[in-house]
CSV table of C-alpha atoms in Angstrom, one decimal:
chain,number,residue,atom,x,y,z
G,14,UNK,CA,147.6,-38.5,100.7
G,15,UNK,CA,147.9,-35.6,97.9
G,16,UNK,CA,144.5,-34.2,96.8
G,17,UNK,CA,145.7,-33.8,93.2
G,18,UNK,CA,147.9,-36.7,92.5
G,19,UNK,CA,146.5,-39.0,95.3
G,20,UNK,CA,150.3,-40.0,96.3
G,21,UNK,CA,151.3,-40.5,99.7
G,22,UNK,CA,152.9,-37.5,101.5
G,23,UNK,CA,155.1,-37.7,104.9
G,24,UNK,CA,153.7,-37.3,108.0
G,25,UNK,CA,153.8,-33.8,109.3
G,26,UNK,CA,156.3,-32.7,112.1
G,27,UNK,CA,155.8,-33.3,115.8
G,28,UNK,CA,152.4,-34.9,115.0
G,29,UNK,CA,149.4,-34.5,117.9
G,30,UNK,CA,149.1,-38.4,118.9
G,31,UNK,CA,145.5,-37.8,120.4
G,32,UNK,CA,144.8,-36.0,116.9
G,33,UNK,CA,146.1,-38.7,114.8
G,34,UNK,CA,143.8,-41.2,116.5
G,35,UNK,CA,141.0,-39.0,116.4
G,36,UNK,CA,140.5,-38.6,120.0
G,37,UNK,CA,139.9,-35.6,122.2
G,38,UNK,CA,143.0,-34.7,124.1
G,39,UNK,CA,142.0,-36.2,127.3
G,40,UNK,CA,143.2,-38.9,129.7
G,41,UNK,CA,139.7,-40.8,129.2
G,42,UNK,CA,139.4,-42.2,126.0
G,43,UNK,CA,136.9,-44.8,124.0
G,44,UNK,CA,139.5,-47.9,123.5
G,45,UNK,CA,137.2,-49.4,121.1
G,46,UNK,CA,137.0,-46.2,119.1
G,47,UNK,CA,140.8,-45.9,119.6
G,48,UNK,CA,141.3,-49.8,117.9
G,49,UNK,CA,138.8,-49.1,115.0
G,50,UNK,CA,140.8,-45.8,114.0
G,51,UNK,CA,144.1,-47.6,114.3
G,52,UNK,CA,142.7,-50.5,112.0
G,53,UNK,CA,141.2,-48.1,109.3
G,54,UNK,CA,144.6,-45.8,109.5
G,55,UNK,CA,146.7,-49.1,109.0
G,56,UNK,CA,144.5,-50.1,106.0
G,57,UNK,CA,145.2,-46.8,104.4
G,58,UNK,CA,148.8,-46.8,105.3
G,59,UNK,CA,150.4,-50.3,105.7
G,60,UNK,CA,153.7,-50.7,103.8
G,61,UNK,CA,152.3,-53.9,102.4
G,62,UNK,CA,149.7,-51.7,100.1
G,63,UNK,CA,152.6,-49.9,98.7
G,64,UNK,CA,154.7,-52.4,97.1
G,65,UNK,CA,154.2,-51.2,93.9
G,66,UNK,CA,154.4,-47.1,94.4
G,67,UNK,CA,157.7,-45.3,93.9
G,68,UNK,CA,160.5,-45.9,96.9
G,69,UNK,CA,159.7,-42.4,98.1
G,70,UNK,CA,156.3,-43.2,99.0
G,71,UNK,CA,157.3,-46.6,100.1
G,72,UNK,CA,159.4,-44.6,102.6
G,73,UNK,CA,156.6,-42.5,103.6
G,74,UNK,CA,154.1,-45.5,104.4
G,75,UNK,CA,156.6,-46.8,106.5
G,76,UNK,CA,157.3,-43.6,108.2
G,77,UNK,CA,153.0,-43.3,108.9
G,78,UNK,CA,152.6,-47.1,109.9
G,79,UNK,CA,155.3,-46.4,112.4
G,80,UNK,CA,153.6,-43.2,113.9
G,81,UNK,CA,150.4,-44.7,113.8
G,82,UNK,CA,151.5,-47.8,115.8
G,83,UNK,CA,153.4,-45.4,118.0
G,84,UNK,CA,150.5,-43.5,118.7
G,85,UNK,CA,148.3,-46.3,119.4
G,86,UNK,CA,150.2,-48.6,121.9
G,87,UNK,CA,150.7,-44.7,123.6
G,88,UNK,CA,147.2,-43.8,123.7
G,89,UNK,CA,145.9,-47.7,124.7
G,90,UNK,CA,148.3,-47.7,127.8
G,91,UNK,CA,147.1,-45.5,130.8
G,92,UNK,CA,150.5,-45.1,131.8
G,93,UNK,CA,152.2,-43.9,128.9
G,94,UNK,CA,148.7,-42.1,127.6
G,95,UNK,CA,149.0,-39.7,131.3
G,96,UNK,CA,152.5,-39.2,130.6
G,97,UNK,CA,151.9,-38.0,127.2
G,98,UNK,CA,149.2,-36.0,128.1
G,99,UNK,CA,151.5,-34.4,130.7
G,100,UNK,CA,154.2,-33.8,128.4
G,101,UNK,CA,151.7,-31.8,126.1
G,102,UNK,CA,150.9,-29.6,128.8
G,103,UNK,CA,154.7,-29.2,129.3
G,104,UNK,CA,154.7,-30.8,132.6
G,105,UNK,CA,158.0,-33.0,133.0
G,106,UNK,CA,157.4,-36.2,134.5
G,107,UNK,CA,158.6,-36.8,138.1
G,108,UNK,CA,162.4,-37.4,138.1
G,109,UNK,CA,163.0,-36.6,142.0
G,110,UNK,CA,163.9,-39.2,144.2
G,111,UNK,CA,160.9,-40.6,146.0
G,112,UNK,CA,161.7,-41.1,149.8
G,113,UNK,CA,160.3,-39.9,153.2
G,114,UNK,CA,157.1,-38.5,152.4
G,115,UNK,CA,156.4,-41.9,150.3
G,116,UNK,CA,157.7,-44.5,153.0
G,117,UNK,CA,154.6,-46.1,153.4
G,118,UNK,CA,154.2,-46.6,149.4
G,119,UNK,CA,157.5,-47.6,148.7
G,120,UNK,CA,157.3,-50.4,151.4
G,121,UNK,CA,154.7,-51.7,149.8
G,122,UNK,CA,156.5,-52.0,146.4
G,123,UNK,CA,159.5,-53.3,148.4
G,124,UNK,CA,157.1,-56.1,149.7
G,125,UNK,CA,155.4,-57.3,147.0
G,126,UNK,CA,158.5,-57.1,144.6
G,127,UNK,CA,160.0,-59.4,147.5
G,128,UNK,CA,157.2,-61.6,147.3
G,129,UNK,CA,157.7,-61.8,143.5
G,130,UNK,CA,161.1,-62.7,144.0
G,131,UNK,CA,160.6,-65.8,146.1
G,132,UNK,CA,160.4,-69.1,144.8
G,133,UNK,CA,157.6,-69.5,142.6
G,134,UNK,CA,154.3,-70.4,144.1
G,135,UNK,CA,151.8,-70.2,142.2
G,136,UNK,CA,148.9,-69.1,144.8
G,137,UNK,CA,151.1,-66.3,145.8
G,138,UNK,CA,151.4,-65.3,142.4
G,139,UNK,CA,147.7,-65.1,141.5
G,140,UNK,CA,147.2,-63.0,144.9
G,141,UNK,CA,150.0,-60.7,143.9
G,142,UNK,CA,148.5,-60.7,140.4
G,143,UNK,CA,144.9,-59.6,141.8
G,144,UNK,CA,146.7,-57.1,143.9
G,145,UNK,CA,148.6,-55.2,141.0
G,146,UNK,CA,145.3,-55.3,138.8
G,147,UNK,CA,143.4,-54.0,141.7
G,148,UNK,CA,145.8,-51.2,142.7
G,149,UNK,CA,146.3,-50.1,139.1
G,150,UNK,CA,142.6,-49.6,138.3
G,151,UNK,CA,142.5,-47.6,141.8
G,152,UNK,CA,145.2,-45.5,140.5
G,153,UNK,CA,143.9,-45.3,136.8
G,154,UNK,CA,140.7,-43.8,138.2
G,155,UNK,CA,142.5,-41.3,140.6
G,156,UNK,CA,144.4,-40.4,137.7
G,157,UNK,CA,141.3,-39.9,135.3
G,158,UNK,CA,140.1,-37.5,138.4
G,159,UNK,CA,143.1,-35.6,138.4
G,160,UNK,CA,143.4,-35.0,135.2
G,161,UNK,CA,139.4,-34.0,134.7
G,162,UNK,CA,140.1,-31.5,137.3
G,163,UNK,CA,143.2,-30.0,135.7
G,164,UNK,CA,145.4,-31.2,138.9
G,165,UNK,CA,148.5,-32.1,136.7
G,166,UNK,CA,150.4,-32.0,139.7
G,167,UNK,CA,148.4,-34.7,141.3
G,168,UNK,CA,148.2,-36.5,138.4
G,169,UNK,CA,152.4,-36.5,138.0
G,170,UNK,CA,152.3,-38.0,141.4
G,171,UNK,CA,149.8,-40.5,140.8
G,172,UNK,CA,151.7,-41.7,137.2
G,173,UNK,CA,154.8,-42.3,138.9
G,174,UNK,CA,153.2,-44.6,141.3
G,175,UNK,CA,151.8,-46.2,138.3
G,176,UNK,CA,154.8,-46.7,136.9
G,177,UNK,CA,156.1,-48.8,140.1
G,178,UNK,CA,153.0,-51.0,139.8
G,179,UNK,CA,153.8,-51.4,136.0
G,180,UNK,CA,157.5,-52.8,136.6
G,181,UNK,CA,156.0,-55.1,139.1
G,182,UNK,CA,153.2,-56.6,136.7
G,183,UNK,CA,156.1,-56.9,134.1
G,184,UNK,CA,158.2,-58.8,136.5
G,185,UNK,CA,154.9,-61.1,137.3
G,186,UNK,CA,154.5,-61.7,133.6
G,187,UNK,CA,158.2,-62.6,133.4
G,188,UNK,CA,157.7,-64.9,136.3
G,189,UNK,CA,155.0,-66.4,134.2
G,190,UNK,CA,156.8,-67.3,131.3
G,191,UNK,CA,157.7,-70.8,131.5
G,192,UNK,CA,161.7,-70.8,131.2
Q,29,UNK,CA,168.3,-59.7,131.9
Q,30,UNK,CA,171.0,-60.4,128.7
Q,31,UNK,CA,174.3,-58.7,129.4
Q,32,UNK,CA,176.3,-57.8,126.3
Q,33,UNK,CA,179.9,-56.9,124.9
Q,34,UNK,CA,178.8,-52.8,125.6
Q,35,UNK,CA,178.4,-53.4,129.5
Q,36,UNK,CA,181.3,-52.5,131.4
Q,37,UNK,CA,182.8,-55.5,133.4
Q,38,UNK,CA,182.4,-53.1,136.8
Q,39,UNK,CA,178.7,-53.1,136.3
Q,40,UNK,CA,178.6,-56.8,135.3
Q,41,UNK,CA,180.8,-57.5,138.1
Q,42,UNK,CA,178.5,-55.9,141.2
Q,43,UNK,CA,175.2,-57.1,139.5
Q,44,UNK,CA,176.3,-60.9,138.6
Q,45,UNK,CA,178.2,-60.9,142.2
Q,46,UNK,CA,176.3,-58.0,144.2
Q,47,UNK,CA,178.0,-57.5,147.8
Q,48,UNK,CA,176.1,-57.4,151.0
Q,49,UNK,CA,172.3,-58.2,149.6
Q,50,UNK,CA,170.0,-58.5,152.5
Q,51,UNK,CA,168.6,-56.8,155.7
Q,52,UNK,CA,169.8,-55.7,159.0
Q,53,UNK,CA,167.3,-55.2,161.9
Q,54,UNK,CA,165.5,-52.1,161.2
Q,55,UNK,CA,164.3,-52.1,164.6
Q,56,UNK,CA,167.5,-52.3,166.3
Q,57,UNK,CA,168.6,-48.7,167.3
Q,58,UNK,CA,172.0,-48.5,165.6
Q,59,UNK,CA,170.3,-49.5,162.4
Q,60,UNK,CA,169.7,-46.8,159.7
Q,61,UNK,CA,167.0,-47.7,157.1
Q,62,UNK,CA,166.8,-45.5,153.7
Q,63,UNK,CA,164.4,-46.5,151.3
Q,64,UNK,CA,164.0,-44.7,148.1
Q,65,UNK,CA,162.3,-45.0,144.7
Q,66,UNK,CA,163.0,-43.4,141.2
Q,67,UNK,CA,159.7,-42.8,139.7
Q,68,UNK,CA,161.4,-42.1,136.1
Q,69,UNK,CA,161.8,-45.7,135.9
Q,70,UNK,CA,160.2,-47.3,139.0
Q,71,UNK,CA,162.9,-48.8,140.6
Q,72,UNK,CA,163.2,-49.3,144.3
Q,73,UNK,CA,166.1,-49.3,146.4
Q,74,UNK,CA,166.4,-50.2,150.5
Q,75,UNK,CA,169.7,-49.9,152.1
Q,76,UNK,CA,170.7,-50.5,155.6
Q,77,UNK,CA,173.6,-49.3,157.5
Q,78,UNK,CA,174.7,-50.7,161.1
Q,79,UNK,CA,176.7,-48.2,163.0
Q,80,UNK,CA,178.9,-48.7,166.3
Q,81,UNK,CA,179.1,-46.5,169.5
Q,82,UNK,CA,181.8,-44.8,167.8
Q,83,UNK,CA,180.0,-43.5,164.8
Q,84,UNK,CA,181.5,-45.6,162.6
Q,85,UNK,CA,179.6,-47.8,159.9
Q,86,UNK,CA,180.3,-51.4,160.6
Q,87,UNK,CA,178.1,-53.0,158.4
Q,88,UNK,CA,175.6,-52.4,155.6
Q,89,UNK,CA,173.2,-54.2,153.1
Q,90,UNK,CA,170.7,-53.6,150.6
Q,91,UNK,CA,167.8,-54.8,148.5
Q,92,UNK,CA,167.2,-52.8,145.0
Q,93,UNK,CA,164.5,-53.8,142.7
Q,94,UNK,CA,165.4,-52.4,139.1
Q,95,UNK,CA,167.9,-52.2,136.6
Q,96,UNK,CA,171.2,-53.6,136.5
Q,97,UNK,CA,173.1,-50.4,136.8
Q,98,UNK,CA,170.7,-49.6,140.0
Q,99,UNK,CA,171.4,-53.0,141.7
Q,100,UNK,CA,175.2,-52.1,141.1
Q,101,UNK,CA,175.3,-48.6,142.3
Q,102,UNK,CA,173.5,-49.8,145.5
Q,103,UNK,CA,175.6,-52.8,145.9
Q,104,UNK,CA,178.6,-50.4,145.4
Q,105,UNK,CA,177.5,-48.1,148.0
Q,106,UNK,CA,177.1,-50.5,150.6
Q,107,UNK,CA,180.9,-51.5,150.0
Q,108,UNK,CA,181.8,-48.2,150.5
Q,109,UNK,CA,180.4,-47.2,153.5
Q,110,UNK,CA,181.7,-49.6,155.4
Q,111,UNK,CA,184.3,-48.5,157.5
Q,112,UNK,CA,183.4,-45.1,157.2
Q,113,UNK,CA,181.9,-42.3,159.9
Q,114,UNK,CA,178.6,-41.1,159.1
Q,115,UNK,CA,180.2,-37.8,157.9
Q,116,UNK,CA,182.5,-39.5,155.7
Q,117,UNK,CA,179.5,-41.8,154.3
Q,118,UNK,CA,177.5,-38.7,153.9
Q,119,UNK,CA,180.4,-37.1,151.5
Q,120,UNK,CA,179.7,-39.8,148.9
Q,121,UNK,CA,178.4,-38.6,145.7
Q,122,UNK,CA,176.4,-39.9,142.8
Q,123,UNK,CA,179.3,-38.8,140.5
Q,124,UNK,CA,182.0,-41.1,142.4
Q,125,UNK,CA,179.6,-44.0,142.1
Q,126,UNK,CA,179.2,-43.2,138.2
Q,127,UNK,CA,182.8,-42.9,138.0
Q,128,UNK,CA,183.7,-46.4,139.4
Q,129,UNK,CA,180.6,-48.1,137.5
Q,130,UNK,CA,181.6,-46.3,134.3
Q,131,UNK,CA,177.8,-45.7,134.3
Q,132,UNK,CA,176.4,-44.5,130.6
Q,133,UNK,CA,174.9,-41.2,130.9
Q,134,UNK,CA,171.4,-42.8,130.7
Q,135,UNK,CA,172.0,-44.3,133.8
Q,136,UNK,CA,173.5,-41.7,136.2
Q,137,UNK,CA,170.4,-41.3,137.8
Q,138,UNK,CA,170.6,-45.0,139.2
Q,139,UNK,CA,174.2,-43.7,140.9
Q,140,UNK,CA,171.8,-40.7,142.4
Q,141,UNK,CA,169.2,-43.0,143.4
Q,142,UNK,CA,172.1,-44.9,145.7
Q,143,UNK,CA,173.7,-41.6,146.9
Q,144,UNK,CA,170.1,-40.6,148.1
Q,145,UNK,CA,169.6,-44.1,149.7
Q,146,UNK,CA,172.8,-43.5,151.6
Q,147,UNK,CA,171.7,-40.4,152.9
Q,148,UNK,CA,168.4,-41.4,153.7
Q,149,UNK,CA,169.7,-44.2,155.9
Q,150,UNK,CA,172.2,-42.1,157.5
Q,151,UNK,CA,169.3,-39.6,158.2
Q,152,UNK,CA,167.0,-42.7,159.8
Q,153,UNK,CA,169.9,-43.5,161.6
Q,154,UNK,CA,170.2,-39.9,163.1
Q,155,UNK,CA,166.9,-39.6,163.8
Q,156,UNK,CA,166.6,-42.8,165.9
Q,157,UNK,CA,169.4,-41.5,168.2
Q,158,UNK,CA,167.8,-38.4,169.1
Q,159,UNK,CA,164.1,-38.1,168.1
Q,160,UNK,CA,163.4,-35.3,170.7
Q,161,UNK,CA,166.1,-33.1,169.2
Q,162,UNK,CA,164.2,-34.0,166.0
Q,163,UNK,CA,160.9,-32.7,167.6
Q,164,UNK,CA,162.0,-29.4,169.2
Q,165,UNK,CA,164.2,-28.6,165.8
Q,166,UNK,CA,160.8,-29.3,164.0
Q,167,UNK,CA,159.2,-26.8,166.4
Q,168,UNK,CA,161.3,-24.4,166.4
C-alpha cells in the first residue's frame, strides 16, 4: 500500500514467495505460521474488500490475491516447496529419463500402479494409501536433510521420487471418489 | 481424463484403443524388458520385446502409467518395433513418434520416454544374450 495515500500498489516483479509469506528460505517451514500469514495477507488484499475502490486498485488486489494463493499452495506442499527452492538456487528440476540405475524404485512404482489399476478392493486401497503416506513421509525427511546439508543434487533426486508418489496419491484420490 | 476437441485424433485412437497392452515373461531369455520413468511428470513406462533367433522382434507389449500422450507413444512404439530387427528398432527416434501422433511441444518428452523405453528393452535383451561379454566389457 502507498504510505502516502494508502492506495494499493501492484505486486513487485518476480517476488520471492518465501519472503512474501514471511518464511525463511528453507525447506523446513512452520505450517501454522504459513497459514496465519496467508489468512492475514488475504484479509488485507482480497478483491472482496476492494469493491468500492478504483478499477486499477481492484485489478492490483486481484493480482496480489492470486499471488498470495500461489505462494501459499507452493510452500504448503513439500514437493512444490522443494522444487521452488531448487529453482531459487538455480538448479533445474530433473528432466532426464530415469532408467537402469533406478530400476528397483521404478519397479516399486510400477507395482503400486498396477495394484491401483485393479478393480476396487477397499483393503488393498487402504494398504496402498498407508504405503504411499509412509513413503512420502520418509522422502520428506530425506529431502529436509539434503537441503540442510546443502546437497542440492540429492534433493533434486529425492524430489523426483516424490513426484512419482504424488501422482500415485492423486490416482488414489480419484479412485476413492464415487463415480 | 476428458478428451477435448483439441486432442489430435491419432493420440485419441492410441489412448482409447491402445495396442499391445500387457506383459511378456520377463524371465524368458528372448524377452527384453525396459523400465523407464520421466521425473518431471512422474510417468512410468514398461516396454517389452520378444526377439526370435534371427534377431527380429516378433512381439511387443507395454504398460504405461501416465498421461494420454505417454500411453499413445508407447502404444505406437510397440506397433513400430514389431517386425523390425534390433538395429532397425534402435533407429526409431522420438521425433518420428511425436510427428506420427502430432504431439504438441509440451508433450514431446513423452515420445522421448518411449524411445528410451525401446532402447532400454533392447539393451536388456542384449545383456541377457551375453552377460559374460558385458562383464568383460565393464572390466576393460
